[in-house]
mmCIF file of C-alpha atoms in Angstrom:
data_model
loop_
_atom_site.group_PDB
_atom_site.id
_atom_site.type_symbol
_atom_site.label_atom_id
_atom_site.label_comp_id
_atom_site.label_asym_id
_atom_site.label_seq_id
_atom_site.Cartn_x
_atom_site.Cartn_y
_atom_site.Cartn_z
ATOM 1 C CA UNK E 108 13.060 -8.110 -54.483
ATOM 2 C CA UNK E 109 16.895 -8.379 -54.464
ATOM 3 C CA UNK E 110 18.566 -9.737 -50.938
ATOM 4 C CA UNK E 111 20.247 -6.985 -49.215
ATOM 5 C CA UNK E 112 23.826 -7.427 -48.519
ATOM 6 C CA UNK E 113 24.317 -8.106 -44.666
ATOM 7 C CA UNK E 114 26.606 -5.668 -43.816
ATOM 8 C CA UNK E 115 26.913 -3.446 -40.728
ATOM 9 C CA UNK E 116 25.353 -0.534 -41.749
ATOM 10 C CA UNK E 117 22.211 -2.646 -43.500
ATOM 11 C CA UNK E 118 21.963 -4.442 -39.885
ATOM 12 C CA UNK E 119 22.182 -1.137 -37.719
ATOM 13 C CA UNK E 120 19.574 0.332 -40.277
ATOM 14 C CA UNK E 121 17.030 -2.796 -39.614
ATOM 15 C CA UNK E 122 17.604 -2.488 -35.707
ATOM 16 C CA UNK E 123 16.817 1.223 -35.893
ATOM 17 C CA UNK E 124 13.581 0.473 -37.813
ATOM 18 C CA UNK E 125 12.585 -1.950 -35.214
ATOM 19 C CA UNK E 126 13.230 -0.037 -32.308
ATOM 20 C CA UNK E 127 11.804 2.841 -33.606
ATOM 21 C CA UNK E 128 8.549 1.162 -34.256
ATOM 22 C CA UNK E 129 8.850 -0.924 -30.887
ATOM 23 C CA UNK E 130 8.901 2.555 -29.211
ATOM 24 C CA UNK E 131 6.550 4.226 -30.945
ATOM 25 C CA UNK E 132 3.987 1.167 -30.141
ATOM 26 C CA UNK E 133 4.759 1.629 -26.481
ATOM 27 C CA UNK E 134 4.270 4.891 -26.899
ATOM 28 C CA UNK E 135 1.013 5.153 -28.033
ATOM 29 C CA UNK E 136 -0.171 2.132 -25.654
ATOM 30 C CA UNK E 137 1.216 3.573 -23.191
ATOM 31 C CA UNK E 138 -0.825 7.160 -23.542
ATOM 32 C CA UNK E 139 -3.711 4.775 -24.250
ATOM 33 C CA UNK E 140 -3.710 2.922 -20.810
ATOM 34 C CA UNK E 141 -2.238 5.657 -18.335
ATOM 35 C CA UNK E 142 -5.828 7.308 -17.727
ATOM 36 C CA UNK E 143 -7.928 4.017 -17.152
ATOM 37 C CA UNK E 144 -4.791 2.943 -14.887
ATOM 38 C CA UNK E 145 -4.658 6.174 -12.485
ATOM 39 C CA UNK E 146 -9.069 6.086 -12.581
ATOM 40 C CA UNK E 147 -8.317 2.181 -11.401
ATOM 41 C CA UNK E 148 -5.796 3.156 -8.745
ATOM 42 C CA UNK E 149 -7.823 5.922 -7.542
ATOM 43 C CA UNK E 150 -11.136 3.503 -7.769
ATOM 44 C CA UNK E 151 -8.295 0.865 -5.696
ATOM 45 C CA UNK E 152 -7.772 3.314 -2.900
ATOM 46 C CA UNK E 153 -11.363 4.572 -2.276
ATOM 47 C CA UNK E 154 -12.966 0.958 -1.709
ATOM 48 C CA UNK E 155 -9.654 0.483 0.924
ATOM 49 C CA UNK E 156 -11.126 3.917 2.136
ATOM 50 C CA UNK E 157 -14.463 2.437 2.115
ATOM 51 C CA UNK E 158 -13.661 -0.737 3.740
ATOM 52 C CA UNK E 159 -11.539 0.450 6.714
ATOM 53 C CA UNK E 160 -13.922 3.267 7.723
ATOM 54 C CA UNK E 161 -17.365 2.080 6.102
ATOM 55 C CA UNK E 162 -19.019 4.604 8.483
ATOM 56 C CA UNK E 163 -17.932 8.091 6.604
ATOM 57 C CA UNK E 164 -19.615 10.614 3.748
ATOM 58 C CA UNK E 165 -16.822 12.600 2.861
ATOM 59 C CA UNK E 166 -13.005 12.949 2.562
ATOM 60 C CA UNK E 167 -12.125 16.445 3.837
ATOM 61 C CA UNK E 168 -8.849 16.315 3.032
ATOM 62 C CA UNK E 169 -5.709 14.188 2.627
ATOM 63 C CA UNK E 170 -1.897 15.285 3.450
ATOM 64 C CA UNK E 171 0.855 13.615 2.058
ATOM 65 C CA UNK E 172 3.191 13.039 5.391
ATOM 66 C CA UNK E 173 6.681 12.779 4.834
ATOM 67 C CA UNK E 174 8.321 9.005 6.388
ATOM 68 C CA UNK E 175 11.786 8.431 6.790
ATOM 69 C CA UNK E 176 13.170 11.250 4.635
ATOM 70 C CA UNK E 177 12.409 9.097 1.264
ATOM 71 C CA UNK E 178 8.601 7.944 1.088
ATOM 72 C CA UNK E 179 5.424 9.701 1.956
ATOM 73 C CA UNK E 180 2.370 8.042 3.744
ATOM 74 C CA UNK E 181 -1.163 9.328 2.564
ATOM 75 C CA UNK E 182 -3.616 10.442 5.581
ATOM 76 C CA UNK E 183 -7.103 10.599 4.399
ATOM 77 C CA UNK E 184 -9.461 12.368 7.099
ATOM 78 C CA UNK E 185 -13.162 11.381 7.170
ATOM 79 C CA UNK E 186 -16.668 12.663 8.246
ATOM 80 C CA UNK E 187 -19.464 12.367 8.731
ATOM 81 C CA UNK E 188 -22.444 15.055 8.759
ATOM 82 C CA UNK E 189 -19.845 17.174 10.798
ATOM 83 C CA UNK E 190 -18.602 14.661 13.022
ATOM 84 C CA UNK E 191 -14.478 12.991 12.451
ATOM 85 C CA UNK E 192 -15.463 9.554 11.446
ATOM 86 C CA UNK E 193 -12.201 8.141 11.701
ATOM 87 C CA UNK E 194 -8.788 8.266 9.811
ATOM 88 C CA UNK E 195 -7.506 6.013 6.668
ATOM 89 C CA UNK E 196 -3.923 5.891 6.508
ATOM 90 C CA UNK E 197 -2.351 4.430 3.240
ATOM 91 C CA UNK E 198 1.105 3.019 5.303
ATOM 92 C CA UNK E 199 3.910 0.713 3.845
ATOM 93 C CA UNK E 200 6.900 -1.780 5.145
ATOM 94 C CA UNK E 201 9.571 -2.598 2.862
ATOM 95 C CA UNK E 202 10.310 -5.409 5.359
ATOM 96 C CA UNK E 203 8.318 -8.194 4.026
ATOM 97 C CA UNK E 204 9.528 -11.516 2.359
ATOM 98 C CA UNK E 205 9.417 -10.122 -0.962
ATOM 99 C CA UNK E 206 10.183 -6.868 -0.486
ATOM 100 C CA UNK E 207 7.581 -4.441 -0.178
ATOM 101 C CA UNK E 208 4.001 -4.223 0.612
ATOM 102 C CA UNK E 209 1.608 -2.027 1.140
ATOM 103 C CA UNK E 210 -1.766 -1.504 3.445
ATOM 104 C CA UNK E 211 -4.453 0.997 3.989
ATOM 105 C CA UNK E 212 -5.400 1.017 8.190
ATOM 106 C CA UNK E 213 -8.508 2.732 9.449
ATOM 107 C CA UNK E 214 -8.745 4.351 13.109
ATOM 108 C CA UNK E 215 -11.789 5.541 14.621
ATOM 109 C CA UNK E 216 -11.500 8.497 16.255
ATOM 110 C CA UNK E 217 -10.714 7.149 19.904
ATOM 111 C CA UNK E 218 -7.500 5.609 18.026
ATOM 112 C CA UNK E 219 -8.414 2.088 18.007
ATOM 113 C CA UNK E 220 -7.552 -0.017 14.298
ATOM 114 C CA UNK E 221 -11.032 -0.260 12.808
ATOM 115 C CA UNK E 222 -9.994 -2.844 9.761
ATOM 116 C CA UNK E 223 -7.155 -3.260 7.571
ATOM 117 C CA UNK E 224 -6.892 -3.984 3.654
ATOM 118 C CA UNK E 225 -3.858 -5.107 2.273
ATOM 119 C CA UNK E 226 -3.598 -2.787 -0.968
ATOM 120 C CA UNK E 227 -0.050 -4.173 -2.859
ATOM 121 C CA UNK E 228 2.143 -7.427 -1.975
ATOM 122 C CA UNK E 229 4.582 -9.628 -3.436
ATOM 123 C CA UNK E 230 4.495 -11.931 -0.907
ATOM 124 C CA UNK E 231 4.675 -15.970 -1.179
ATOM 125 C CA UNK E 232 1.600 -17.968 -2.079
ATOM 126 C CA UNK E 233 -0.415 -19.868 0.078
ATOM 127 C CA UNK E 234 2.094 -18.460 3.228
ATOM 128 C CA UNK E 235 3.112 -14.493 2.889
ATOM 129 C CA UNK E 236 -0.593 -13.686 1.150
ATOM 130 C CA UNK E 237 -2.519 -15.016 4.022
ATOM 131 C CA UNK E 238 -2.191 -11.431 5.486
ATOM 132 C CA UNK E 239 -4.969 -10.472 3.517
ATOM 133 C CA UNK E 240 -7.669 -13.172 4.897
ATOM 134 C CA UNK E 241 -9.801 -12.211 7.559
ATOM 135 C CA UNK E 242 -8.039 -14.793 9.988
ATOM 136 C CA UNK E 243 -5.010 -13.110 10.512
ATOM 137 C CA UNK E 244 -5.850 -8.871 10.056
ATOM 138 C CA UNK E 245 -8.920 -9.288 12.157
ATOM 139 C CA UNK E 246 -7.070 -9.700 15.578
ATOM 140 C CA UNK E 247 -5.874 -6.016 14.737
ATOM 141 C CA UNK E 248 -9.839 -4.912 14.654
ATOM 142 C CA UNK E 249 -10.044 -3.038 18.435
ATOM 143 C CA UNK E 250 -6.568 -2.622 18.981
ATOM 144 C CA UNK E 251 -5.537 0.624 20.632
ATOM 145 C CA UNK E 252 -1.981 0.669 20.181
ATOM 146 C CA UNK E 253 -1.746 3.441 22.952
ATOM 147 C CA UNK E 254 -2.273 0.830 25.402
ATOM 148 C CA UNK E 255 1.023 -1.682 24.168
ATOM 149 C CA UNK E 256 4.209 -1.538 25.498
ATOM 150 C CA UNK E 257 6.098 0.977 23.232
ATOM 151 C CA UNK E 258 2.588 1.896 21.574
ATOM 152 C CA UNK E 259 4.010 -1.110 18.787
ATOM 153 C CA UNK E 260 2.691 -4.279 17.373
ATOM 154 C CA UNK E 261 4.792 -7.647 17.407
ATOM 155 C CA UNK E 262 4.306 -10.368 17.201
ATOM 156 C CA UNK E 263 4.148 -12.968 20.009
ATOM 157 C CA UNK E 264 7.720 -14.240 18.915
ATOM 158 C CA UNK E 265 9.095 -11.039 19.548
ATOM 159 C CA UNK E 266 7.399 -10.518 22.310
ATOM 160 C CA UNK E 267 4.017 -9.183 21.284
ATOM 161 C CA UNK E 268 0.411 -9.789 20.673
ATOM 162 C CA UNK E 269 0.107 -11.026 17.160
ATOM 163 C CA UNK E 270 -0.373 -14.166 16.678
ATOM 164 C CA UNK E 271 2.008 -14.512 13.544
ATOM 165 C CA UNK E 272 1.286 -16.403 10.105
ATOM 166 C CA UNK E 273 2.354 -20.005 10.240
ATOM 167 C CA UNK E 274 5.867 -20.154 8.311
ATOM 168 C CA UNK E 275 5.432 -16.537 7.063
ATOM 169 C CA UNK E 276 6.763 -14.876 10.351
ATOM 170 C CA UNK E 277 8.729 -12.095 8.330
ATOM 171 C CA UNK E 278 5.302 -11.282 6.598
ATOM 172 C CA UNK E 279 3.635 -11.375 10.065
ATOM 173 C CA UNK E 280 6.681 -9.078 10.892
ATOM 174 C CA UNK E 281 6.147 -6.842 8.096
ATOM 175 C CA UNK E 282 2.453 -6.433 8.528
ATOM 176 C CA UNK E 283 3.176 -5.191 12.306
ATOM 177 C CA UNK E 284 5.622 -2.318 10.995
ATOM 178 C CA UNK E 285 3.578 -1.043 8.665
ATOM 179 C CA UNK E 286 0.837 -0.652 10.852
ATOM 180 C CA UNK E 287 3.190 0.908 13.432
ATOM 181 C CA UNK E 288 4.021 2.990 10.490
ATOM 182 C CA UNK E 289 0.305 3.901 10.021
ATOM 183 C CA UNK E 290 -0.104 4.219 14.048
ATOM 184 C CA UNK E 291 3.025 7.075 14.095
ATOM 185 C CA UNK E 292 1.506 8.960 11.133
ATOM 186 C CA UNK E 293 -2.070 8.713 12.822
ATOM 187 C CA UNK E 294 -0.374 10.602 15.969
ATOM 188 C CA UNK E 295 1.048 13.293 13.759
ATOM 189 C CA UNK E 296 -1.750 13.765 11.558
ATOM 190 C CA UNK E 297 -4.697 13.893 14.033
ATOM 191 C CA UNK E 298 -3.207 17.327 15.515
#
């Protein structure tokens, strides 16, 4: 096979090629994957569901709440037999180290935090990600934040209650607005 000449229109031809089969491959991986990605999320948030309010049979509904004028926060209410078994609120902060993270809080009915999962985070290793282990979300377990000054969490270096993650205070920060977050769209959403 004779060399082509390298010429502009030769080279323009063999990018167009390329990217046109690049993007076609995307394409079809992409329409592969999206399914099996949304069952996974879904799958994602009903174990955070399951782990923040274990005690529950049903989801009778969830609302989309508008935050801020941009984002939305997700209230899922729960039951049980015919009884409110508490209320799982997918919240958010965009104030962590690396930007934003997300969490899914569970309040009983009285409005105390049952348990927290962290759902998304781009947090450091080894400092920012140790808001996920049991040592640092379970002092929120009990918490009523009805009975806090300002019905917020801070932590103790702000003046608050939370004993904050060693060298990952923004995290620790972070953590405490979202579930502030969570706390304000529990108040709304419970009416």
């Amino acid at each position: 096979m004779a060399k082509k000449e390298s010429s502009f229109k030769n080279m323009a031809m063999a990018l167009f090629v390329i990217t046109a089969v690049a993007g076609l491959a995307l394409a079809v991986v992409y329409s592969v994957t999206k399914e099996p990605i949304l069952v996974s999320q879904k799958a994602k948030i009903n174990n955070a569901i399951k782990m923040v309010i274990p005690e529950f049979e049903t989801i009778s509904d969830t609302v989309m709440l508008p935050d801020d004028g941009k984002d939305s926060i997700r209230l899922h209410r729960l039951i049980k037999g015919t009884e409110n078994s508490g209320i799982a609120i997918e919240t958010y902060t965009d104030k962590g180290f690396s930007g934003r993270f997300s969490l899914m809080v569970g309040f009983t009915p009285d409005g105390a935090i049952s348990n927290i999962e962290v759902l998304e985070h781009k947090e450091t290793p080894g400092l920012g990600t140790k808001m996920a282990l049991p040592a640092f979300k379970d002092q929120f377990k009990g918490i009523k934040l009805s009975d806090l000054p300002g019905e917020e969490l801070k932590v103790k270096k702000d003046g608050g209650t939370v004993d904050a993650i060693t060298a990952a205070t923004i995290s620790s920060r972070g953590f405490c607005d979202a579930v502030n977050r969570a706390y304000s769209t529990y108040k709304t959403g419970k009416k």
